[in-house]
Coordinates of C-alpha atoms and ligand atoms in Angstrom, one line a residue:
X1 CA -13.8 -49.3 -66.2
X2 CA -16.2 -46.5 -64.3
X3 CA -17.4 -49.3 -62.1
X4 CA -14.0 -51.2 -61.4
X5 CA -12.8 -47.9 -60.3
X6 CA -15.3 -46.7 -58.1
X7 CA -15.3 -50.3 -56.8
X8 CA -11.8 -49.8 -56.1
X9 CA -12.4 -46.4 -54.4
X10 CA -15.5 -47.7 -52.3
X11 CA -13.4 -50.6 -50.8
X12 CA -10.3 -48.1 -49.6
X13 CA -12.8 -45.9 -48.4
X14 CA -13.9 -49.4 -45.9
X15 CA -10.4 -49.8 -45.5
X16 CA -10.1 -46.3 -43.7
X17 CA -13.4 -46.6 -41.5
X18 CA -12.5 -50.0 -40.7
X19 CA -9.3 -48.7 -39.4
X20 CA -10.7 -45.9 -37.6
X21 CA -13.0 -47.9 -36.0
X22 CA -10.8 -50.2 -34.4
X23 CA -9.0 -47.6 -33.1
X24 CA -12.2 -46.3 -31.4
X25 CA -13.8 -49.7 -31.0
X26 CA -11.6 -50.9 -28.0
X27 CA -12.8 -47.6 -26.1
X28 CA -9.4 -47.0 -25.8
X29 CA -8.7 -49.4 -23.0
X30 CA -4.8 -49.5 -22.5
X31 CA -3.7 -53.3 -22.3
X32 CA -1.2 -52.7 -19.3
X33 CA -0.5 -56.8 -19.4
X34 CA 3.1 -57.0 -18.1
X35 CA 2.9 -53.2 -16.2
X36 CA 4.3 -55.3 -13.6
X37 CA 6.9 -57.5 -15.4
X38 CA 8.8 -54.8 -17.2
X39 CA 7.3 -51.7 -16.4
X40 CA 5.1 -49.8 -18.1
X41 CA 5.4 -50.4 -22.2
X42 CA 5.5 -47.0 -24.0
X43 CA 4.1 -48.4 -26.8
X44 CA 0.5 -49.3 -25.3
X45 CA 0.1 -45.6 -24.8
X46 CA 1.3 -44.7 -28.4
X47 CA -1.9 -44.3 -29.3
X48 CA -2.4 -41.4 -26.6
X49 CA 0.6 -39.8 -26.9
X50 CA 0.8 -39.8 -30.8
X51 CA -2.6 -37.1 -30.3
X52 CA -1.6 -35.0 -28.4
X53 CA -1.6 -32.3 -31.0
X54 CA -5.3 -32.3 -30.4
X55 CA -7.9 -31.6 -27.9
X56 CA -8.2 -34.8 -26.2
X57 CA -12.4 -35.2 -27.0
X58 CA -14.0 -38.0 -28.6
X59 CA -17.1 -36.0 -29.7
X60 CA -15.8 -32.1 -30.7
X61 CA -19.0 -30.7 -29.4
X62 CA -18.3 -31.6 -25.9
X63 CA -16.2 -29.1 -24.2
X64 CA -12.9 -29.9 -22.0
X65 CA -13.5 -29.0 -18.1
X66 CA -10.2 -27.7 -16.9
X67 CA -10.4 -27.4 -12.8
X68 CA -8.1 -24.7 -11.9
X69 CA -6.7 -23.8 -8.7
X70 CA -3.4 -22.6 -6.9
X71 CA -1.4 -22.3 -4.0
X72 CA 0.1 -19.2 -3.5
X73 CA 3.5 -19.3 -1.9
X74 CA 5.1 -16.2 -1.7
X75 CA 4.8 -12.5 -2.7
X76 CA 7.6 -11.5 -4.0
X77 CA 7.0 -8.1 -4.5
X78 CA 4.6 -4.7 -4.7
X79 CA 5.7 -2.3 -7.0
X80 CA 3.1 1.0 -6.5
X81 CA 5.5 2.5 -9.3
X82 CA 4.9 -0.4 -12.1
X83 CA 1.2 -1.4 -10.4
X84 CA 3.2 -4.6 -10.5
X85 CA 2.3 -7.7 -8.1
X86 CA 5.1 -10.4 -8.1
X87 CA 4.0 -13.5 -6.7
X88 CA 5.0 -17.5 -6.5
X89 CA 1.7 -19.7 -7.0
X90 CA 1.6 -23.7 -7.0
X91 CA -0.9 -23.7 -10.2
X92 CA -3.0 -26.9 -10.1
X93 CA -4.9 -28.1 -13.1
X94 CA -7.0 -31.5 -13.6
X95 CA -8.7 -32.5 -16.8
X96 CA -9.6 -36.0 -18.1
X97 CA -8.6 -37.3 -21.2
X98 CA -11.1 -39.6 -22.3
X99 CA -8.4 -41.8 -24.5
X100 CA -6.6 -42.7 -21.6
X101 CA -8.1 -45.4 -19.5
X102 CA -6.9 -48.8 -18.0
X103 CA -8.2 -51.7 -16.0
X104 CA -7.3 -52.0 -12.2
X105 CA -7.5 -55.6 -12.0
X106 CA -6.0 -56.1 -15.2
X107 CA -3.4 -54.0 -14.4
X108 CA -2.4 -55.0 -10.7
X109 CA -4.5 -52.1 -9.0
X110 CA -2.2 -49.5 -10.3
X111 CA -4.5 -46.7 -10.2
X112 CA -1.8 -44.1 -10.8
X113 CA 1.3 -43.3 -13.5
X114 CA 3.2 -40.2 -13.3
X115 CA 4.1 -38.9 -17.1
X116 CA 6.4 -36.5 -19.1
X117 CA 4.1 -33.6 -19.9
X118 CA 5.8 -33.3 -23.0
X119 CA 3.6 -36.5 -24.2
X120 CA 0.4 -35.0 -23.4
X121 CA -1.8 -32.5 -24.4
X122 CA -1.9 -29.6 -22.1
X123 CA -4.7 -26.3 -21.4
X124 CA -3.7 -23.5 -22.6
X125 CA -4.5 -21.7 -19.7
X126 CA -3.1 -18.3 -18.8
X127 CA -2.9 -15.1 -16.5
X128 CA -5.0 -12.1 -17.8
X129 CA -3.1 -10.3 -16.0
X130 CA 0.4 -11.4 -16.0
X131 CA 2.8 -9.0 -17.7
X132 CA 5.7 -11.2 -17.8
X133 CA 6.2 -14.7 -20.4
X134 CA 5.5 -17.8 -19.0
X135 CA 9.0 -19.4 -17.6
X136 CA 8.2 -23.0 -16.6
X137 CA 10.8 -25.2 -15.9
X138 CA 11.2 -28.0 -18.6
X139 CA 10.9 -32.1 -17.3
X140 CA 7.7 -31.2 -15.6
X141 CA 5.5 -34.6 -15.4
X142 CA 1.6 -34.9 -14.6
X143 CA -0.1 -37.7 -12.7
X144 CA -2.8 -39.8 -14.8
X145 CA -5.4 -42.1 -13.2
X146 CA -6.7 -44.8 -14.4
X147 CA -10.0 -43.3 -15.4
X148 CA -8.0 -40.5 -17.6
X149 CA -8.2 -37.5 -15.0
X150 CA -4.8 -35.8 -15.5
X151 CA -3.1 -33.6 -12.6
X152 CA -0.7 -31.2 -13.8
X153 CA 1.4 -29.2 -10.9
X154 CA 3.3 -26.6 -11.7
X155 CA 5.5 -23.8 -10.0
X156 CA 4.6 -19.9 -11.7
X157 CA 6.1 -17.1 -10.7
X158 CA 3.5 -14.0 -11.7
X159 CA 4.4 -10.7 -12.1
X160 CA 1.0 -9.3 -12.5
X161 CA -0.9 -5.9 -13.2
X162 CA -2.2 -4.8 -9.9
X163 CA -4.7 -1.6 -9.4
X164 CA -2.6 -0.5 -6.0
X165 CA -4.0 2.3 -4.6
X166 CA -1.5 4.0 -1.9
X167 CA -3.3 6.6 -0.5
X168 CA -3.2 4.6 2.8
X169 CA 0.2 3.8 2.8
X170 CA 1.4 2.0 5.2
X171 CA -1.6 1.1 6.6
X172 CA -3.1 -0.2 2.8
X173 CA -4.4 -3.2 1.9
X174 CA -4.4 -4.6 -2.1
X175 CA -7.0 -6.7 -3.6
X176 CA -5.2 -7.8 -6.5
X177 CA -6.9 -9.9 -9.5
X178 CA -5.6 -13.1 -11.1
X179 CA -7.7 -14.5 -13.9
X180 CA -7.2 -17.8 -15.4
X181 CA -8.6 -18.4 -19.0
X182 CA -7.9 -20.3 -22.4
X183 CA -6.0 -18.0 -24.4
X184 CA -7.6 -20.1 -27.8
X185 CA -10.3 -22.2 -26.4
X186 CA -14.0 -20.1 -26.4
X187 CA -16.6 -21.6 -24.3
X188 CA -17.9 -24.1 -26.7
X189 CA -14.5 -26.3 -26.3
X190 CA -13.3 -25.4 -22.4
X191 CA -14.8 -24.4 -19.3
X192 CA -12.7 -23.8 -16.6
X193 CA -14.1 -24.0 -13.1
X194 CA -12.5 -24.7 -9.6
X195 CA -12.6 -28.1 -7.1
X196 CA -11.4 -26.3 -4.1
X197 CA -13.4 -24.0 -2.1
X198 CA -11.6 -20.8 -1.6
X199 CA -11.3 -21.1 1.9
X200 CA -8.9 -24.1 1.0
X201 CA -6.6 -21.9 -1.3
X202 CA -6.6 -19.1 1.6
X203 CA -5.8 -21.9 4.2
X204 CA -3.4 -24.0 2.1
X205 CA -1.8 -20.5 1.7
X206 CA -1.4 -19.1 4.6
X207 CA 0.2 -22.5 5.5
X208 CA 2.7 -22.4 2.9
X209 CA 3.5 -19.3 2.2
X210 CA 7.2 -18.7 2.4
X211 CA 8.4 -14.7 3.3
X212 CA 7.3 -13.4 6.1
X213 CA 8.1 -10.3 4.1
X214 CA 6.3 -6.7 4.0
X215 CA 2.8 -8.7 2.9
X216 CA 0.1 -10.5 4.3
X217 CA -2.8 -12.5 3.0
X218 CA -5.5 -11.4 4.3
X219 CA -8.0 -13.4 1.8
X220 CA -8.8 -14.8 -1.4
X221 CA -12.2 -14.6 -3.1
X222 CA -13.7 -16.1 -6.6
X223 CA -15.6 -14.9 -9.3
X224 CA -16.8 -16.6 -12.8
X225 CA -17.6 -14.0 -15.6
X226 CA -17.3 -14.6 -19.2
X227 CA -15.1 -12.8 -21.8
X228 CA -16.5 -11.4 -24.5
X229 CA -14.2 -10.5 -27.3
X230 CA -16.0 -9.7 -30.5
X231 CA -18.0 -12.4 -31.0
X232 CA -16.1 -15.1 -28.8
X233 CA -16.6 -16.2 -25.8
X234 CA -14.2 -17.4 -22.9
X235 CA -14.6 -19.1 -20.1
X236 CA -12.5 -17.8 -17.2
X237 CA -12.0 -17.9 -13.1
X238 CA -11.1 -14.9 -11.5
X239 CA -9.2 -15.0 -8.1
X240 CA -9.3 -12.1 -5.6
X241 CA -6.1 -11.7 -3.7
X242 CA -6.1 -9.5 -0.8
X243 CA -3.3 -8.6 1.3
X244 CA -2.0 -6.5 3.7
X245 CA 0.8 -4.7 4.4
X246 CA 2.5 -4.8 7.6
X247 CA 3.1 -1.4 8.6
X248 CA 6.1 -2.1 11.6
X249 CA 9.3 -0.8 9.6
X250 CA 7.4 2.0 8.2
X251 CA 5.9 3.2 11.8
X252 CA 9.3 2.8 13.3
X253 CA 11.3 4.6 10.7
X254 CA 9.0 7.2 9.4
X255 CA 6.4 8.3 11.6
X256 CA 7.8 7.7 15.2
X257 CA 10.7 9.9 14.0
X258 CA 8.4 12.8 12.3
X259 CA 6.2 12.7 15.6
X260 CA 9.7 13.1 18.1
X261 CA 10.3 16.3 15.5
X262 CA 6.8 18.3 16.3
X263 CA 6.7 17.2 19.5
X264 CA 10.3 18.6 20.1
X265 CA 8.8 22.1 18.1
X266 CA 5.7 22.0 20.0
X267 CA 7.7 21.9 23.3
X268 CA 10.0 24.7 22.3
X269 CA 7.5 27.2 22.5
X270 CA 8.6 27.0 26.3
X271 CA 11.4 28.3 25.8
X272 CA 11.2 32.0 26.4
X273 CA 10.2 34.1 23.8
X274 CA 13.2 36.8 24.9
X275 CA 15.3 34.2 25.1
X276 CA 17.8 34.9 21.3
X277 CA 17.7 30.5 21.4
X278 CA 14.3 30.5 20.4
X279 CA 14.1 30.8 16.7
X280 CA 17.6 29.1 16.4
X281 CA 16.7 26.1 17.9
X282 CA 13.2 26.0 15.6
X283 CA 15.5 26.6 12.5
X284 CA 18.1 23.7 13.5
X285 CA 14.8 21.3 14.1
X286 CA 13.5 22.7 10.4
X287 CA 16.6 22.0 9.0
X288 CA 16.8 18.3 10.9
X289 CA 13.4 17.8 9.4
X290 CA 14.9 18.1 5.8
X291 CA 17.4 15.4 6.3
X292 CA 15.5 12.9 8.0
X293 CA 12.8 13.9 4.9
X294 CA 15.4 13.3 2.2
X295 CA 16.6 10.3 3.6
X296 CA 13.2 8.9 4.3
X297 CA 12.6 9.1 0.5
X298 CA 13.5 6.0 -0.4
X299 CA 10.5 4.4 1.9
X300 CA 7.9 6.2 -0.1
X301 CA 6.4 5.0 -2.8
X302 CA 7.6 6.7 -6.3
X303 CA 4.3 7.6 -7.2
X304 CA 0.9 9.0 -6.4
X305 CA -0.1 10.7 -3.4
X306 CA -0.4 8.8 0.1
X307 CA -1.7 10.4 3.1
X308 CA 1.6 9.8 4.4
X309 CA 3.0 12.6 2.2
X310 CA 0.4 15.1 3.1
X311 CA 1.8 13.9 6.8
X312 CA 4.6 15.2 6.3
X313 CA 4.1 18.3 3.9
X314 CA 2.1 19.7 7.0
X315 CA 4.1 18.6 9.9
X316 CA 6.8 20.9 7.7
X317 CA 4.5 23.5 7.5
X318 CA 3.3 23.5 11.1
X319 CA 7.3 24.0 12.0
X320 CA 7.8 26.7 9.4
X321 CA 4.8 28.5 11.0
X322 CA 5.9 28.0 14.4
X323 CA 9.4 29.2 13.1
X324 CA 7.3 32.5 12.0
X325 CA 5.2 32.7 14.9
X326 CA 8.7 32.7 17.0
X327 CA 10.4 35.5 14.1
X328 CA 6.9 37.8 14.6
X329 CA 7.0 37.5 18.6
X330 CA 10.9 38.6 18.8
X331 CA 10.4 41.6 16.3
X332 CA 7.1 42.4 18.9
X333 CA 9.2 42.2 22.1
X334 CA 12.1 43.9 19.8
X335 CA 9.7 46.7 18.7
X336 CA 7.8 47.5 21.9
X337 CA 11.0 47.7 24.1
X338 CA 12.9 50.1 21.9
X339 CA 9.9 52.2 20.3
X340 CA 7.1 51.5 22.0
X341 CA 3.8 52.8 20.3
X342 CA 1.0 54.1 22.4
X343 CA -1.6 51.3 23.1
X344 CA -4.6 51.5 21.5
X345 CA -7.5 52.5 23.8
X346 CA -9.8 49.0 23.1
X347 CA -6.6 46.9 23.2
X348 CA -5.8 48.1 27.0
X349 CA -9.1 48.1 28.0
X350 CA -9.5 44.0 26.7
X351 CA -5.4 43.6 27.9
X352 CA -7.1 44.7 31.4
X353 CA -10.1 42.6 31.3
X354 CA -7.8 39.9 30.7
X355 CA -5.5 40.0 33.1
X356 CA -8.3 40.7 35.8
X357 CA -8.7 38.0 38.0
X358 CA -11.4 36.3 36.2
X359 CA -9.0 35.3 33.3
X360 CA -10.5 34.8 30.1
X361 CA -7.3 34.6 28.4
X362 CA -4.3 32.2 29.1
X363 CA -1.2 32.7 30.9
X364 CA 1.9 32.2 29.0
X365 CA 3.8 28.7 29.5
X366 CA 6.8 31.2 31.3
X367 CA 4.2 33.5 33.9
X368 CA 6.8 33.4 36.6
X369 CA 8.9 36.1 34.4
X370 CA 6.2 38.4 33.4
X371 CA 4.4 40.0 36.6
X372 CA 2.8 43.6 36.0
X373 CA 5.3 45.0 37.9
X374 CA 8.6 43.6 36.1
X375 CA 10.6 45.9 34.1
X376 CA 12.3 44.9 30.9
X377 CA 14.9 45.4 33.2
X378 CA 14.9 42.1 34.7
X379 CA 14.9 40.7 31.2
X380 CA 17.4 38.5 30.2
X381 CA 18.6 39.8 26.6
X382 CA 17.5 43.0 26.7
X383 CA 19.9 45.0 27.3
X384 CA 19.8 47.5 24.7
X385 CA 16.2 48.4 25.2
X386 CA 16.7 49.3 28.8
X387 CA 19.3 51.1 28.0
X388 CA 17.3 53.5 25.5
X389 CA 14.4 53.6 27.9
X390 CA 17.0 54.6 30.8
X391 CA 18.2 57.8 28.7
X392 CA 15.6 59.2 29.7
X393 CA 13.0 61.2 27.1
X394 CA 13.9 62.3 23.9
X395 CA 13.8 65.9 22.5
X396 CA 10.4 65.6 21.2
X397 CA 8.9 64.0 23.9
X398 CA 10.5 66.4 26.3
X399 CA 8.6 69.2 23.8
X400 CA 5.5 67.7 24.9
X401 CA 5.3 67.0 28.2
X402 CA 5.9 70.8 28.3
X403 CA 8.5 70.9 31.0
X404 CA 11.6 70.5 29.7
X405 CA 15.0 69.8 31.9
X406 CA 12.0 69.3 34.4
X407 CA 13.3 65.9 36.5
X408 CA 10.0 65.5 38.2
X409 CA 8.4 65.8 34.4
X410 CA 11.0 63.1 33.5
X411 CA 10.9 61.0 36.1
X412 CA 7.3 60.6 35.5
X413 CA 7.8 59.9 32.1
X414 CA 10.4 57.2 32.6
X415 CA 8.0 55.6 34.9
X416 CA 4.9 55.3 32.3
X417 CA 7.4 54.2 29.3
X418 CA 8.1 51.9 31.7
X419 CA 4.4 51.0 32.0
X420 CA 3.6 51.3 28.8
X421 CA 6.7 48.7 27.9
X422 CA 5.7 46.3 30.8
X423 CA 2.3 46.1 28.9
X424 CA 3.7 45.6 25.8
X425 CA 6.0 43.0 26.5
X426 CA 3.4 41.1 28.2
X427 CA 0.8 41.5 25.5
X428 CA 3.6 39.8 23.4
X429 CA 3.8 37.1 25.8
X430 CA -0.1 36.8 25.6
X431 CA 0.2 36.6 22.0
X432 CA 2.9 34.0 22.0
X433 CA 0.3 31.7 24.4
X434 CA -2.3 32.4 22.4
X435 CA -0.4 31.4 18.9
X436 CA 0.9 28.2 20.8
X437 CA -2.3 27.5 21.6
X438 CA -3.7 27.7 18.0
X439 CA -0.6 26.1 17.2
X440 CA -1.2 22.9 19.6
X441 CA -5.1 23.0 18.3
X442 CA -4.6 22.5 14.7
X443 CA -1.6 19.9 16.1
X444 CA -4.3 18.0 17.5
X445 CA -7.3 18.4 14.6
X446 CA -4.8 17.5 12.4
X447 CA -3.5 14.1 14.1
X448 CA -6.4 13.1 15.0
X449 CA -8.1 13.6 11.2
X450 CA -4.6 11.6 10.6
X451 CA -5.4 8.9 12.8
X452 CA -9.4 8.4 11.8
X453 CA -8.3 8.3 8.1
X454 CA -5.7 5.9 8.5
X455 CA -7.9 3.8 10.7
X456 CA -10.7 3.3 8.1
Ligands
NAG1 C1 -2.5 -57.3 -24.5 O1 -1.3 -57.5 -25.2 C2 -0.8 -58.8 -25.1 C3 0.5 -58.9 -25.9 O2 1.2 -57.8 -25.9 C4 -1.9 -59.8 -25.6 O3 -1.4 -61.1 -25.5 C5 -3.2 -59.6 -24.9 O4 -4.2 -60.4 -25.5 C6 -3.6 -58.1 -24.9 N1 -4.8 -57.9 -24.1 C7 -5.9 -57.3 -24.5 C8 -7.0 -57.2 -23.5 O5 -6.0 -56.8 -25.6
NAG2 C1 -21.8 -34.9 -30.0 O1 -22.4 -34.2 -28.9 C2 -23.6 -33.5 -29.3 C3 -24.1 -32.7 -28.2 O2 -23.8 -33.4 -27.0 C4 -24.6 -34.4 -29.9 O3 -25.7 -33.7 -30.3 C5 -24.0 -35.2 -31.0 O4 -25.0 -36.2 -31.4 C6 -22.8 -35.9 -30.6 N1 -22.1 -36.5 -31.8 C7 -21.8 -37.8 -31.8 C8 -21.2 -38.3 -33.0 O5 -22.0 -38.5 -30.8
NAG3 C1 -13.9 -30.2 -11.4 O1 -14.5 -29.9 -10.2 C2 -15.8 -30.2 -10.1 C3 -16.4 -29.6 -8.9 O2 -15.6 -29.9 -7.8 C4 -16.0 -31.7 -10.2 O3 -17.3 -32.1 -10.1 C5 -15.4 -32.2 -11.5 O4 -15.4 -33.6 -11.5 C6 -14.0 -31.7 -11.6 N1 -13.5 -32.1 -12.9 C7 -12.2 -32.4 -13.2 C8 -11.9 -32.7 -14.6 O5 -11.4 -32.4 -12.3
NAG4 C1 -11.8 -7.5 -3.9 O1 -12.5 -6.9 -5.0 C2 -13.6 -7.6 -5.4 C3 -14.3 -6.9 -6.6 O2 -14.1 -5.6 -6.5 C4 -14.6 -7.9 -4.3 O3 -15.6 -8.7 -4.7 C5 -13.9 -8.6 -3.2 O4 -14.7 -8.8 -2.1 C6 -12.7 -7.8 -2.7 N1 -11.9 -8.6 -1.8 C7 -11.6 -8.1 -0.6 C8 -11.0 -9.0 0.4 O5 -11.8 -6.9 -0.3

């Protein structure tokens, strides 16, 4: 009984390996006899479709090369916000699948068959850095050659995580990452590697792409490392994508508007400082500045901070300053033409230095009002002060010059107010020049420290 049994067992144990081994032995050539007659018969691939539950390998040891590469055919999107790339790519992958195989001659030199993917068995490759769930469209079909190599196309859309760095907005470029691996497979069953040179992606790219939106490609570059997860190891390709953005819209609506703005404050230090416009005219430009700020929102990126914004914080501040500057000059005409304090000694003696022939300091934008000789008189809108200063001396003063009711004394006196105004008023005006002056220097350091930054 022992022995009929295990003589039973031994001969369905041939059984099995005799049917296993015809389905190996024939190196699983596909008899295509009749491809031509009545198309291709489903059934001689039966064999190949009916594994595709399984790594297509004969011997488990040897790992499946997947070539990986992509077109890229749009970007879609930047989103500094998110750190969010949104792209289109054309992902090609080839692999061979060493149970598919047919004769040419055999099989009337058809070297080619297009197939339902849904028959084969497929990489599980994926985006490291993707953020979104895979949406392909169903009915997708894969060319397989004659020899087994398998090309699988397919349209991705990729919304991937994107280290954006905006300080140089607009004038920024990205180098975003896209790294393609096997989400099960380590290294010991797939390696994933590359048949085009990336100067081909960047080319077939630049060809293709679709928007001519806010981005451009500038390049794309390739690296192979390995990811280690505990004790795994995955194979993976990692694509550099740099782009560019194109700075037009954001040059025309933000920073040729903001530049009209100073320029406009810088020139309205010509008007004249006596002149009651001044510092109404700088408010309605602050004020302007506000608006075109709050609407120019919107244009910014949400977060971080670029150089852009710094732009603009300090072009506000140079026309708040200048809006002070203009407030401290009218309260010094205001003051000296009403009340005018004796001059300090070392203040008239550098006021006269200056004004000597050998200037050392500027002369105001407005000179042709403001000789030695003039009298607030001639001033426009100052009325007031020449008023006071034509009532002659006050009580007190009167007390000290010691003759008082004395018109000679008073005369006298009226005259060297009157000097002593004239000096005052232009000392304001020198101070005005000089301010504008420090105002159009840091102007300058500042556009131009602007200008290198953004240039590097
Ligand atoms: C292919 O199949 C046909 C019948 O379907 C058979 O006659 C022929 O011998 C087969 N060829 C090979 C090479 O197995
Ligand atoms: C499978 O491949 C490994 C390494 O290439 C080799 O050592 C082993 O003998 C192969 N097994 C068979 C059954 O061919
Ligand atoms: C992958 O690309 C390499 C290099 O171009 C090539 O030698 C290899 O045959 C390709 N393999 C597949 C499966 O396409
Ligand atoms: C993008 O970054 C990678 C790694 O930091 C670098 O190797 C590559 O050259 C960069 N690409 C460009 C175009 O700057």
């Amino acid at each position: 009984m022992e022995v009929g049994r295990l003589a039973v067992g031994g001969c369905l144990f041939c059984i099995t390996v005799n049917l296993l081994l015809q389905g190996r032995g024939d190196t699983f050539t596909i008899n295509c006899s009749g491809f031509d007659q009545h198309g291709v018969d489903p059934a001689a691939f039966k064999a190949v479709f009916d594994r595709k539950a399984f790594r297509p390998v004969i011997n488990y040891s040897i790992p499946t090369h997947v070539n990986i590469s992509f077109t890229l055919s749009a970007i879609l999107e930047v989103d500094a916000q998110l750190q969010l790339l949104t792209s289109f790519l054309w992902l090609n992958l080839m692999w061979d699948n060493p149970f598919i195989s047919w004769n040419l001659e055999e099989c009337f030199g058809i070297n080619k068959l297009t197939m339902s993917v849904e028959n084969l068995w497929l990489p599980d490759i994926f985006i490291i850095e993707s953020m979104d769930v895979d949406r392909a469209p169903a009915g997708l079909t894969a060319h397989v050659s004659n020899e087994g190599r398998i090309k699988y196309n397919r349209p991705l859309r990729v919304t991937s995580i994107c280290n954006l760095d905006i300080f140089y907005f607009p004038f920024d470029q990205q180098n975003c990452t896209l790294t393609f691996t096997s989400f099960l497979y380590t290294v010991d069953s797939m390696v994933v590697g590359t048949d085009k040179e990336v100067w081909e992606i960047t080319d077939m790219s630049r060809d293709i792409i679709q928007t001519q939106g806010e981005w451009e490609l500038l390049g794309i570059n390739k690296t192979t490392p390995r990811l280690l997860v505990g004790s795994s190891v995955y194979d993976q390709i990692t694509f550099y994508v740099a782009i560019r953005r194109r700075p037009k819209l954001y040059v025309i609506n933000l920073l040729v508007p903001s530049g009209f703005l100073v320029a406009i404050d810088a020139l309205s230090f010509y008007l004249p400082a006596e002149n009651e416009n001044r510092a109404p005219f700088k408010i309605t430009l602050l004020l302007g500045y506000n608006v075109f700020l709050l609407m120019m929102n919107d244009l910014l990126p949400a977060s971080g901070t670029p150089l852009i914004s710094v732009y603009f914080a300090l072009c506000l501040s140079l026309m708040v300053l200048s809006l002070l500057e203009t407030i401290f000059i009218t309260y010094l005409l205001h003051l000296v033409t009403t009340r005018p304090p004796p001059m300090p000694q070392w203040l008239h003696s550098l006021f006269l230095h200056c004004t000597s022939p050998m200037k050392c300091c500027p002369t105001a934008p407005q000179k042709g009002n403001k000789g030695l000789g003039l009298t607030p008189a001639h001033l426009p809108g100052l009325k007031e002060p020449v008023e006071l200063v034509q009532k002659g001396p006050g009580p007190q003063e009167a007390e000290l010059n010691g003759f008082p009711g004395s018109k000679k004394g008073q005369q006298e006196d009226e005259a060297q107010k009157q000097h002593l105004v004239s000096l005052w008023v232009q000392f304001s005006h020198m101070m005005d020049t000089l301010l504008f002056r420090l105002y159009l220097l840091f102007l300058a350091t500042f556009i131009i420290t602007v200008t290198v930054l953004w240039n590097t």
